[in-house]
Amino acid sequence: MKGVYIFLANGFEDIEALATRDILVRGGADVKTISINDSKEVDSAHGITVLADMTLTELLKLEDSKTCTAQDMLIFPGGLPGSKNLGECRELIGLMNRHYSLGGAVAAICAAPNFVLSQLEGIEKATFTCYDGCQDLLVSMGANFMKKPAVTWNRIITGRGPGHSIDFGLAILETVCGSKTAADVAAGLTLPCI
């Protein structure tokens, strides 16, 4: 799937989805939010209703890519039950695996590595981070857990949790738009350059 997409399910973690989107938009990325619901409305874990750009059904009708690059990114916020809902969506898991097999990149934060990325073909050797206590499944599969704000491993980016959403967003932005753009956005946020 060509492009940058953030997938939202009811119960998504507000900061992880919206701060990541904000960082990407500040860097000039064309990012779309995708609801896995039948409607574009998605309720966050903390009671905010967000209107996504399109539904997963609409996105799947556009899917026609034969190749992808690391700049084509599927992003999965955490939160409960949001990340669990993403992981239970068969169409989304199928899209993720097709996208990755064609050369695209994926990113997940908090509990989403456990519920979503654990279903990615080839995840067994990955180095990742996630919310404390959500690492056991991936570790049991052979993946290497690191307690870092964000980890980039090949075409997989993972983030630790809500407090690390900006680091996660900047890691994605660096992959999508380059290190200079990520450093400029970090500086604009009065953060140290990455």
Short mmCIF file of N, CA and C in Angstrom, two decimals:
data_model
loop_
_atom_site.label_atom_id
_atom_site.label_comp_id
_atom_site.label_asym_id
_atom_site.label_seq_id
_atom_site.Cartn_x
_atom_site.Cartn_y
_atom_site.Cartn_z
N MET A 1 0.85 -1.17 0.00
CA MET A 1 0.00 0.00 0.00
C MET A 1 0.89 1.24 0.00
N LYS A 2 0.86 2.01 -1.05
CA LYS A 2 1.65 3.23 -1.15
C LYS A 2 1.06 4.29 -0.22
N GLY A 3 1.91 4.99 0.53
CA GLY A 3 1.46 6.07 1.40
C GLY A 3 1.76 5.81 2.86
N VAL A 4 1.29 6.73 3.71
CA VAL A 4 1.48 6.65 5.16
C VAL A 4 0.10 6.66 5.80
N TYR A 5 -0.18 5.62 6.58
CA TYR A 5 -1.52 5.43 7.14
C TYR A 5 -1.44 5.10 8.63
N ILE A 6 -2.30 5.74 9.42
CA ILE A 6 -2.45 5.44 10.84
C ILE A 6 -3.81 4.79 11.02
N PHE A 7 -3.81 3.57 11.56
CA PHE A 7 -5.04 2.80 11.72
C PHE A 7 -5.63 3.00 13.11
N LEU A 8 -6.93 3.30 13.14
CA LEU A 8 -7.61 3.59 14.39
C LEU A 8 -8.73 2.59 14.64
N ALA A 9 -8.76 2.06 15.85
CA ALA A 9 -9.85 1.20 16.30
C ALA A 9 -10.40 1.79 17.58
N ASN A 10 -11.65 1.51 17.89
CA ASN A 10 -12.20 1.99 19.15
C ASN A 10 -11.31 1.58 20.31
N GLY A 11 -10.99 2.56 21.17
CA GLY A 11 -10.11 2.31 22.30
C GLY A 11 -8.66 2.61 22.01
N PHE A 12 -8.36 3.33 20.90
CA PHE A 12 -6.97 3.68 20.60
C PHE A 12 -6.44 4.68 21.62
N GLU A 13 -5.14 4.65 21.85
CA GLU A 13 -4.50 5.60 22.77
C GLU A 13 -4.36 6.95 22.08
N ASP A 14 -5.01 7.96 22.65
CA ASP A 14 -5.08 9.29 22.05
C ASP A 14 -3.71 9.84 21.67
N ILE A 15 -2.80 9.91 22.64
CA ILE A 15 -1.49 10.53 22.42
C ILE A 15 -0.72 9.79 21.33
N GLU A 16 -0.74 8.47 21.38
CA GLU A 16 0.06 7.68 20.45
C GLU A 16 -0.38 7.88 19.00
N ALA A 17 -1.68 8.02 18.78
CA ALA A 17 -2.18 8.22 17.42
C ALA A 17 -2.02 9.67 16.98
N LEU A 18 -2.47 10.59 17.82
CA LEU A 18 -2.55 11.98 17.39
C LEU A 18 -1.21 12.70 17.43
N ALA A 19 -0.36 12.40 18.41
CA ALA A 19 0.98 13.01 18.43
C ALA A 19 1.80 12.49 17.26
N THR A 20 1.67 11.22 16.95
CA THR A 20 2.39 10.66 15.80
C THR A 20 1.94 11.34 14.52
N ARG A 21 0.64 11.49 14.35
CA ARG A 21 0.12 12.18 13.17
C ARG A 21 0.64 13.61 13.11
N ASP A 22 0.60 14.29 14.23
CA ASP A 22 1.06 15.68 14.30
C ASP A 22 2.52 15.80 13.86
N ILE A 23 3.38 14.93 14.37
CA ILE A 23 4.80 14.96 14.01
C ILE A 23 4.97 14.76 12.50
N LEU A 24 4.26 13.80 11.95
CA LEU A 24 4.37 13.52 10.51
C LEU A 24 3.88 14.69 9.67
N VAL A 25 2.77 15.31 10.06
CA VAL A 25 2.25 16.46 9.32
C VAL A 25 3.22 17.63 9.40
N ARG A 26 3.80 17.87 10.57
CA ARG A 26 4.79 18.95 10.72
C ARG A 26 5.98 18.74 9.78
N GLY A 27 6.30 17.48 9.51
CA GLY A 27 7.41 17.17 8.62
C GLY A 27 7.03 17.12 7.16
N GLY A 28 5.78 17.39 6.85
CA GLY A 28 5.35 17.44 5.45
C GLY A 28 4.88 16.11 4.88
N ALA A 29 4.75 15.10 5.72
CA ALA A 29 4.27 13.80 5.23
C ALA A 29 2.78 13.85 4.94
N ASP A 30 2.37 13.19 3.89
CA ASP A 30 0.96 13.06 3.55
C ASP A 30 0.45 11.83 4.28
N VAL A 31 -0.15 12.03 5.43
CA VAL A 31 -0.59 10.92 6.28
C VAL A 31 -2.11 10.90 6.35
N LYS A 32 -2.67 9.70 6.30
CA LYS A 32 -4.12 9.53 6.38
C LYS A 32 -4.45 8.66 7.59
N THR A 33 -5.54 9.00 8.26
CA THR A 33 -6.05 8.15 9.35
C THR A 33 -7.13 7.24 8.78
N ILE A 34 -7.08 5.98 9.21
CA ILE A 34 -7.99 4.96 8.68
C ILE A 34 -8.76 4.32 9.83
N SER A 35 -10.07 4.37 9.77
CA SER A 35 -10.92 3.71 10.75
C SER A 35 -11.14 2.26 10.33
N ILE A 36 -10.98 1.34 11.28
CA ILE A 36 -11.31 -0.05 10.94
C ILE A 36 -12.80 -0.32 11.19
N ASN A 37 -13.53 0.69 11.67
CA ASN A 37 -14.97 0.57 11.88
C ASN A 37 -15.70 0.70 10.54
N ASP A 38 -17.00 0.45 10.56
CA ASP A 38 -17.81 0.65 9.36
C ASP A 38 -17.97 2.12 9.03
N SER A 39 -17.84 2.99 10.04
CA SER A 39 -17.92 4.43 9.83
C SER A 39 -16.55 5.07 10.07
N LYS A 40 -16.43 6.34 9.73
CA LYS A 40 -15.17 7.06 9.93
C LYS A 40 -14.98 7.48 11.39
N GLU A 41 -16.03 7.42 12.20
CA GLU A 41 -15.94 7.83 13.60
C GLU A 41 -15.29 6.74 14.43
N VAL A 42 -14.31 7.15 15.25
CA VAL A 42 -13.59 6.21 16.10
C VAL A 42 -13.47 6.85 17.48
N ASP A 43 -13.78 6.08 18.52
CA ASP A 43 -13.71 6.57 19.90
C ASP A 43 -12.39 6.17 20.54
N SER A 44 -11.68 7.15 21.09
CA SER A 44 -10.39 6.89 21.72
C SER A 44 -10.59 6.25 23.09
N ALA A 45 -9.49 5.80 23.68
CA ALA A 45 -9.52 5.19 25.01
C ALA A 45 -9.95 6.18 26.07
N HIS A 46 -9.80 7.48 25.78
CA HIS A 46 -10.11 8.50 26.77
C HIS A 46 -11.30 9.36 26.38
N GLY A 47 -12.17 8.82 25.54
CA GLY A 47 -13.46 9.43 25.27
C GLY A 47 -13.49 10.53 24.22
N ILE A 48 -12.49 10.61 23.37
CA ILE A 48 -12.50 11.58 22.28
C ILE A 48 -12.92 10.86 21.01
N THR A 49 -13.90 11.41 20.32
CA THR A 49 -14.32 10.84 19.04
C THR A 49 -13.57 11.55 17.92
N VAL A 50 -12.90 10.76 17.09
CA VAL A 50 -12.10 11.27 15.98
C VAL A 50 -12.77 10.87 14.68
N LEU A 51 -12.76 11.77 13.72
CA LEU A 51 -13.27 11.47 12.38
C LEU A 51 -12.08 11.14 11.49
N ALA A 52 -11.94 9.88 11.14
CA ALA A 52 -10.82 9.43 10.30
C ALA A 52 -11.01 9.91 8.87
N ASP A 53 -9.92 9.88 8.11
CA ASP A 53 -9.99 10.30 6.71
C ASP A 53 -10.77 9.32 5.85
N MET A 54 -10.67 8.03 6.17
CA MET A 54 -11.41 7.01 5.42
C MET A 54 -11.52 5.75 6.26
N THR A 55 -12.33 4.82 5.78
CA THR A 55 -12.46 3.52 6.45
C THR A 55 -11.50 2.52 5.80
N LEU A 56 -11.26 1.44 6.52
CA LEU A 56 -10.42 0.37 5.97
C LEU A 56 -11.03 -0.19 4.69
N THR A 57 -12.34 -0.32 4.65
CA THR A 57 -13.01 -0.82 3.45
C THR A 57 -12.70 0.07 2.25
N GLU A 58 -12.75 1.40 2.46
CA GLU A 58 -12.44 2.34 1.38
C GLU A 58 -10.97 2.21 0.96
N LEU A 59 -10.08 2.07 1.93
CA LEU A 59 -8.65 1.95 1.63
C LEU A 59 -8.37 0.68 0.84
N LEU A 60 -8.98 -0.42 1.23
CA LEU A 60 -8.73 -1.69 0.54
C LEU A 60 -9.16 -1.64 -0.92
N LYS A 61 -10.17 -0.82 -1.24
CA LYS A 61 -10.59 -0.66 -2.63
C LYS A 61 -9.52 0.04 -3.46
N LEU A 62 -8.65 0.82 -2.80
CA LEU A 62 -7.58 1.55 -3.49
C LEU A 62 -6.31 0.74 -3.63
N GLU A 63 -6.22 -0.37 -2.87
CA GLU A 63 -4.99 -1.16 -2.84
C GLU A 63 -4.70 -1.76 -4.20
N ASP A 64 -3.58 -1.32 -4.80
CA ASP A 64 -3.20 -1.85 -6.11
C ASP A 64 -1.68 -1.89 -6.29
N SER A 65 -0.96 -1.64 -5.22
CA SER A 65 0.50 -1.58 -5.32
C SER A 65 1.10 -2.97 -5.53
N LYS A 66 2.08 -3.02 -6.40
CA LYS A 66 2.84 -4.25 -6.60
C LYS A 66 4.16 -4.19 -5.84
N THR A 67 4.60 -2.98 -5.52
CA THR A 67 5.81 -2.79 -4.72
C THR A 67 5.58 -1.64 -3.74
N CYS A 68 6.34 -1.66 -2.67
CA CYS A 68 6.33 -0.58 -1.69
C CYS A 68 7.77 -0.30 -1.31
N THR A 69 7.99 0.83 -0.63
CA THR A 69 9.31 1.15 -0.10
C THR A 69 9.18 1.38 1.40
N ALA A 70 10.30 1.58 2.06
CA ALA A 70 10.30 1.87 3.50
C ALA A 70 9.60 3.19 3.80
N GLN A 71 9.43 4.04 2.79
CA GLN A 71 8.71 5.30 3.01
C GLN A 71 7.19 5.10 3.00
N ASP A 72 6.75 3.93 2.60
CA ASP A 72 5.33 3.57 2.67
C ASP A 72 5.11 2.89 4.01
N MET A 73 4.31 3.51 4.89
CA MET A 73 4.27 3.10 6.29
C MET A 73 2.84 2.85 6.77
N LEU A 74 2.64 1.71 7.41
CA LEU A 74 1.40 1.41 8.12
C LEU A 74 1.69 1.54 9.60
N ILE A 75 0.89 2.35 10.32
CA ILE A 75 1.16 2.70 11.71
C ILE A 75 0.01 2.23 12.59
N PHE A 76 0.37 1.57 13.70
CA PHE A 76 -0.62 0.99 14.61
C PHE A 76 -0.43 1.55 16.02
N PRO A 77 -1.32 2.47 16.46
CA PRO A 77 -1.24 2.97 17.83
C PRO A 77 -1.63 1.88 18.82
N GLY A 78 -1.23 2.08 20.06
CA GLY A 78 -1.59 1.14 21.12
C GLY A 78 -2.89 1.55 21.79
N GLY A 79 -2.96 1.27 23.07
CA GLY A 79 -4.17 1.52 23.84
C GLY A 79 -5.00 0.26 23.90
N LEU A 80 -5.78 0.18 24.96
CA LEU A 80 -6.69 -0.96 25.11
C LEU A 80 -8.10 -0.44 25.27
N PRO A 81 -9.03 -1.03 24.55
CA PRO A 81 -8.88 -2.23 23.73
C PRO A 81 -8.48 -1.96 22.27
N GLY A 82 -8.02 -0.75 21.98
CA GLY A 82 -7.73 -0.38 20.59
C GLY A 82 -6.77 -1.30 19.87
N SER A 83 -5.62 -1.57 20.49
CA SER A 83 -4.64 -2.42 19.80
C SER A 83 -5.14 -3.86 19.67
N LYS A 84 -5.90 -4.32 20.65
CA LYS A 84 -6.50 -5.66 20.56
C LYS A 84 -7.50 -5.70 19.39
N ASN A 85 -8.29 -4.63 19.26
CA ASN A 85 -9.25 -4.55 18.15
C ASN A 85 -8.53 -4.55 16.80
N LEU A 86 -7.40 -3.83 16.70
CA LEU A 86 -6.63 -3.86 15.45
C LEU A 86 -6.16 -5.28 15.15
N GLY A 87 -5.63 -5.95 16.16
CA GLY A 87 -5.09 -7.30 15.98
C GLY A 87 -6.14 -8.33 15.61
N GLU A 88 -7.39 -8.07 15.94
CA GLU A 88 -8.47 -9.00 15.62
C GLU A 88 -9.09 -8.74 14.25
N CYS A 89 -8.65 -7.68 13.57
CA CYS A 89 -9.20 -7.33 12.26
C CYS A 89 -8.44 -8.10 11.17
N ARG A 90 -9.04 -9.17 10.68
CA ARG A 90 -8.38 -10.04 9.69
C ARG A 90 -7.96 -9.29 8.43
N GLU A 91 -8.82 -8.37 7.95
CA GLU A 91 -8.48 -7.63 6.74
C GLU A 91 -7.23 -6.78 6.95
N LEU A 92 -7.12 -6.18 8.13
CA LEU A 92 -5.97 -5.34 8.44
C LEU A 92 -4.69 -6.17 8.54
N ILE A 93 -4.76 -7.31 9.20
CA ILE A 93 -3.58 -8.17 9.33
C ILE A 93 -3.14 -8.67 7.95
N GLY A 94 -4.09 -9.00 7.10
CA GLY A 94 -3.75 -9.40 5.73
C GLY A 94 -3.08 -8.28 4.97
N LEU A 95 -3.61 -7.06 5.09
CA LEU A 95 -3.01 -5.90 4.44
C LEU A 95 -1.59 -5.67 4.95
N MET A 96 -1.40 -5.75 6.28
CA MET A 96 -0.07 -5.54 6.85
C MET A 96 0.94 -6.53 6.28
N ASN A 97 0.58 -7.79 6.21
CA ASN A 97 1.52 -8.80 5.70
C ASN A 97 1.80 -8.63 4.21
N ARG A 98 0.79 -8.27 3.42
CA ARG A 98 1.02 -8.00 1.99
C ARG A 98 1.94 -6.80 1.83
N HIS A 99 1.65 -5.75 2.56
CA HIS A 99 2.43 -4.51 2.51
C HIS A 99 3.89 -4.77 2.85
N TYR A 100 4.13 -5.49 3.93
CA TYR A 100 5.50 -5.75 4.37
C TYR A 100 6.24 -6.65 3.37
N SER A 101 5.54 -7.65 2.84
CA SER A 101 6.18 -8.56 1.88
C SER A 101 6.56 -7.85 0.58
N LEU A 102 5.88 -6.74 0.27
CA LEU A 102 6.16 -5.97 -0.95
C LEU A 102 7.24 -4.91 -0.73
N GLY A 103 7.79 -4.82 0.50
CA GLY A 103 8.86 -3.86 0.78
C GLY A 103 8.46 -2.68 1.61
N GLY A 104 7.20 -2.61 2.06
CA GLY A 104 6.74 -1.51 2.89
C GLY A 104 7.18 -1.65 4.33
N ALA A 105 7.01 -0.59 5.10
CA ALA A 105 7.40 -0.56 6.51
C ALA A 105 6.17 -0.53 7.40
N VAL A 106 6.37 -0.95 8.66
CA VAL A 106 5.30 -0.94 9.65
C VAL A 106 5.82 -0.32 10.94
N ALA A 107 4.90 0.26 11.70
CA ALA A 107 5.26 0.87 12.98
C ALA A 107 4.14 0.60 13.98
N ALA A 108 4.52 0.26 15.22
CA ALA A 108 3.55 -0.01 16.27
C ALA A 108 4.10 0.45 17.60
N ILE A 109 3.23 0.91 18.47
CA ILE A 109 3.63 1.44 19.76
C ILE A 109 2.77 0.84 20.87
N CYS A 110 3.34 0.80 22.06
CA CYS A 110 2.64 0.41 23.29
C CYS A 110 2.26 -1.07 23.24
N ALA A 111 0.98 -1.39 23.26
CA ALA A 111 0.54 -2.78 23.21
C ALA A 111 0.39 -3.30 21.78
N ALA A 112 0.47 -2.42 20.78
CA ALA A 112 0.28 -2.85 19.40
C ALA A 112 1.35 -3.81 18.88
N PRO A 113 2.62 -3.72 19.32
CA PRO A 113 3.55 -4.77 18.88
C PRO A 113 3.06 -6.16 19.30
N ASN A 114 2.50 -6.28 20.49
CA ASN A 114 2.00 -7.56 20.98
C ASN A 114 0.79 -8.04 20.18
N PHE A 115 -0.19 -7.18 20.00
CA PHE A 115 -1.45 -7.60 19.38
C PHE A 115 -1.41 -7.60 17.85
N VAL A 116 -0.60 -6.71 17.26
CA VAL A 116 -0.60 -6.56 15.80
C VAL A 116 0.68 -7.15 15.19
N LEU A 117 1.83 -6.61 15.57
CA LEU A 117 3.09 -7.05 14.95
C LEU A 117 3.42 -8.51 15.22
N SER A 118 2.89 -9.08 16.27
CA SER A 118 3.12 -10.51 16.54
C SER A 118 2.57 -11.37 15.41
N GLN A 119 1.71 -10.79 14.57
CA GLN A 119 1.13 -11.51 13.44
C GLN A 119 1.84 -11.20 12.11
N LEU A 120 2.94 -10.45 12.19
CA LEU A 120 3.70 -10.11 10.99
C LEU A 120 4.67 -11.23 10.65
N GLU A 121 4.59 -11.71 9.42
CA GLU A 121 5.50 -12.77 8.98
C GLU A 121 6.92 -12.23 8.97
N GLY A 122 7.84 -12.88 9.68
CA GLY A 122 9.22 -12.44 9.74
C GLY A 122 9.58 -11.66 10.99
N ILE A 123 8.64 -11.52 11.92
CA ILE A 123 8.88 -10.73 13.14
C ILE A 123 9.80 -11.46 14.13
N GLU A 124 10.02 -12.75 13.93
CA GLU A 124 10.72 -13.58 14.92
C GLU A 124 12.11 -13.09 15.29
N LYS A 125 12.84 -12.49 14.38
CA LYS A 125 14.21 -12.05 14.65
C LYS A 125 14.32 -10.57 14.99
N ALA A 126 13.20 -9.86 15.01
CA ALA A 126 13.20 -8.41 15.17
C ALA A 126 13.71 -7.97 16.54
N THR A 127 14.23 -6.77 16.58
CA THR A 127 14.51 -6.07 17.83
C THR A 127 13.41 -5.02 17.96
N PHE A 128 12.78 -4.94 19.14
CA PHE A 128 11.60 -4.10 19.30
C PHE A 128 11.53 -3.53 20.71
N THR A 129 10.61 -2.60 20.89
CA THR A 129 10.22 -2.12 22.21
C THR A 129 8.70 -2.10 22.25
N CYS A 130 8.15 -1.99 23.45
CA CYS A 130 6.71 -1.92 23.64
C CYS A 130 6.44 -1.53 25.09
N TYR A 131 5.19 -1.44 25.42
CA TYR A 131 4.78 -1.15 26.80
C TYR A 131 5.23 -2.29 27.71
N ASP A 132 5.77 -1.94 28.86
CA ASP A 132 6.25 -2.96 29.79
C ASP A 132 5.15 -3.98 30.10
N GLY A 133 5.49 -5.25 29.98
CA GLY A 133 4.55 -6.33 30.23
C GLY A 133 3.89 -6.86 28.97
N CYS A 134 4.08 -6.18 27.84
CA CYS A 134 3.49 -6.62 26.57
C CYS A 134 4.52 -7.30 25.67
N GLN A 135 5.71 -7.57 26.19
CA GLN A 135 6.78 -8.09 25.36
C GLN A 135 6.86 -9.62 25.29
N ASP A 136 6.21 -10.31 26.21
CA ASP A 136 6.43 -11.75 26.37
C ASP A 136 6.13 -12.57 25.12
N LEU A 137 5.04 -12.26 24.41
CA LEU A 137 4.69 -13.04 23.22
C LEU A 137 5.78 -12.93 22.16
N LEU A 138 6.21 -11.71 21.86
CA LEU A 138 7.25 -11.53 20.84
C LEU A 138 8.58 -12.12 21.28
N VAL A 139 8.91 -12.00 22.55
CA VAL A 139 10.15 -12.60 23.05
C VAL A 139 10.08 -14.12 22.91
N SER A 140 8.92 -14.71 23.21
CA SER A 140 8.77 -16.16 23.08
C SER A 140 8.89 -16.62 21.62
N MET A 141 8.67 -15.69 20.68
CA MET A 141 8.79 -16.00 19.26
C MET A 141 10.23 -15.84 18.77
N GLY A 142 11.11 -15.29 19.63
CA GLY A 142 12.51 -15.11 19.26
C GLY A 142 12.93 -13.67 19.05
N ALA A 143 12.01 -12.72 19.22
CA ALA A 143 12.35 -11.31 19.05
C ALA A 143 13.10 -10.79 20.28
N ASN A 144 13.86 -9.72 20.09
CA ASN A 144 14.71 -9.14 21.12
C ASN A 144 14.09 -7.84 21.64
N PHE A 145 13.72 -7.81 22.94
CA PHE A 145 13.08 -6.64 23.57
C PHE A 145 14.14 -5.69 24.12
N MET A 146 13.97 -4.39 23.84
CA MET A 146 14.84 -3.35 24.38
C MET A 146 13.97 -2.27 25.03
N LYS A 147 14.37 -1.82 26.21
CA LYS A 147 13.65 -0.73 26.89
C LYS A 147 14.19 0.60 26.40
N LYS A 148 13.70 1.03 25.24
CA LYS A 148 14.08 2.31 24.64
C LYS A 148 12.80 3.03 24.24
N PRO A 149 12.85 4.35 24.10
CA PRO A 149 11.66 5.09 23.67
C PRO A 149 11.13 4.64 22.32
N ALA A 150 12.04 4.43 21.36
CA ALA A 150 11.66 3.96 20.02
C ALA A 150 12.81 3.13 19.46
N VAL A 151 12.46 2.11 18.72
CA VAL A 151 13.46 1.21 18.13
C VAL A 151 13.14 1.04 16.64
N THR A 152 14.14 1.27 15.80
CA THR A 152 14.01 1.00 14.37
C THR A 152 14.85 -0.23 14.05
N TRP A 153 14.22 -1.23 13.47
CA TRP A 153 14.90 -2.47 13.08
C TRP A 153 14.42 -2.81 11.68
N ASN A 154 15.34 -2.72 10.72
CA ASN A 154 14.97 -2.94 9.31
C ASN A 154 13.78 -2.06 8.94
N ARG A 155 12.68 -2.63 8.54
CA ARG A 155 11.49 -1.85 8.16
C ARG A 155 10.41 -1.89 9.22
N ILE A 156 10.82 -2.08 10.47
CA ILE A 156 9.88 -2.12 11.59
C ILE A 156 10.30 -1.08 12.62
N ILE A 157 9.36 -0.21 13.00
CA ILE A 157 9.60 0.80 14.03
C ILE A 157 8.62 0.52 15.17
N THR A 158 9.15 0.49 16.39
CA THR A 158 8.30 0.29 17.55
C THR A 158 8.55 1.39 18.58
N GLY A 159 7.51 1.67 19.36
CA GLY A 159 7.59 2.67 20.42
C GLY A 159 7.12 2.08 21.73
N ARG A 160 7.62 2.66 22.81
CA ARG A 160 7.40 2.10 24.15
C ARG A 160 6.01 2.36 24.70
N GLY A 161 5.52 3.58 24.63
CA GLY A 161 4.21 3.88 25.20
C GLY A 161 3.87 5.35 25.04
N PRO A 162 2.77 5.79 25.66
CA PRO A 162 2.28 7.16 25.45
C PRO A 162 3.33 8.24 25.66
N GLY A 163 4.14 8.12 26.70
CA GLY A 163 5.15 9.12 27.00
C GLY A 163 6.27 9.20 25.99
N HIS A 164 6.33 8.23 25.10
CA HIS A 164 7.38 8.19 24.08
C HIS A 164 6.81 8.40 22.67
N SER A 165 5.62 8.95 22.58
CA SER A 165 4.95 9.12 21.29
C SER A 165 5.71 10.06 20.36
N ILE A 166 6.32 11.10 20.91
CA ILE A 166 7.07 12.03 20.06
C ILE A 166 8.31 11.34 19.50
N ASP A 167 9.03 10.57 20.34
CA ASP A 167 10.19 9.81 19.84
C ASP A 167 9.76 8.85 18.74
N PHE A 168 8.65 8.18 18.95
CA PHE A 168 8.10 7.24 17.98
C PHE A 168 7.78 7.96 16.67
N GLY A 169 7.07 9.09 16.77
CA GLY A 169 6.72 9.86 15.58
C GLY A 169 7.95 10.36 14.83
N LEU A 170 8.97 10.80 15.58
CA LEU A 170 10.19 11.27 14.93
C LEU A 170 10.95 10.14 14.24
N ALA A 171 10.93 8.95 14.83
CA ALA A 171 11.58 7.79 14.19
C ALA A 171 10.87 7.45 12.87
N ILE A 172 9.56 7.53 12.87
CA ILE A 172 8.81 7.28 11.64
C ILE A 172 9.10 8.38 10.62
N LEU A 173 9.09 9.64 11.08
CA LEU A 173 9.35 10.76 10.18
C LEU A 173 10.74 10.65 9.56
N GLU A 174 11.71 10.21 10.33
CA GLU A 174 13.06 10.05 9.78
C GLU A 174 13.07 9.04 8.65
N THR A 175 12.34 7.94 8.80
CA THR A 175 12.26 6.94 7.74
C THR A 175 11.50 7.47 6.52
N VAL A 176 10.41 8.17 6.76
CA VAL A 176 9.55 8.62 5.67
C VAL A 176 10.12 9.83 4.94
N CYS A 177 10.68 10.79 5.68
CA CYS A 177 11.08 12.07 5.08
C CYS A 177 12.56 12.42 5.24
N GLY A 178 13.32 11.59 5.96
CA GLY A 178 14.75 11.84 6.10
C GLY A 178 15.14 12.42 7.44
N SER A 179 16.42 12.26 7.76
CA SER A 179 16.92 12.66 9.08
C SER A 179 16.92 14.17 9.26
N LYS A 180 17.18 14.95 8.20
CA LYS A 180 17.17 16.40 8.33
C LYS A 180 15.78 16.91 8.68
N THR A 181 14.77 16.38 8.02
CA THR A 181 13.40 16.79 8.31
C THR A 181 13.04 16.44 9.75
N ALA A 182 13.39 15.24 10.20
CA ALA A 182 13.10 14.84 11.58
C ALA A 182 13.83 15.75 12.56
N ALA A 183 15.08 16.09 12.28
CA ALA A 183 15.84 16.98 13.16
C ALA A 183 15.22 18.38 13.18
N ASP A 184 14.77 18.86 12.04
CA ASP A 184 14.13 20.19 11.98
C ASP A 184 12.84 20.20 12.78
N VAL A 185 12.03 19.15 12.67
CA VAL A 185 10.79 19.08 13.44
C VAL A 185 11.10 19.00 14.92
N ALA A 186 12.07 18.19 15.31
CA ALA A 186 12.46 18.09 16.71
C ALA A 186 12.90 19.44 17.25
N ALA A 187 13.70 20.17 16.47
CA ALA A 187 14.16 21.50 16.89
C ALA A 187 12.98 22.46 17.03
N GLY A 188 12.03 22.38 16.11
CA GLY A 188 10.84 23.23 16.16
C GLY A 188 9.97 22.95 17.37
N LEU A 189 10.06 21.75 17.89
CA LEU A 189 9.33 21.37 19.09
C LEU A 189 10.13 21.69 20.36
N THR A 190 11.29 22.32 20.17
CA THR A 190 12.26 22.62 21.23
C THR A 190 12.78 21.35 21.88
N LEU A 191 12.91 20.29 21.08
CA LEU A 191 13.52 19.05 21.52
C LEU A 191 14.97 19.02 21.05
N PRO A 192 15.82 18.25 21.71
CA PRO A 192 17.16 18.08 21.17
C PRO A 192 17.10 17.42 19.80
N CYS A 193 18.01 17.80 18.92
CA CYS A 193 18.03 17.17 17.58
C CYS A 193 18.34 15.69 17.71
N ILE A 194 17.69 14.89 16.86
CA ILE A 194 17.94 13.44 16.89
C ILE A 194 19.12 13.10 16.01
#
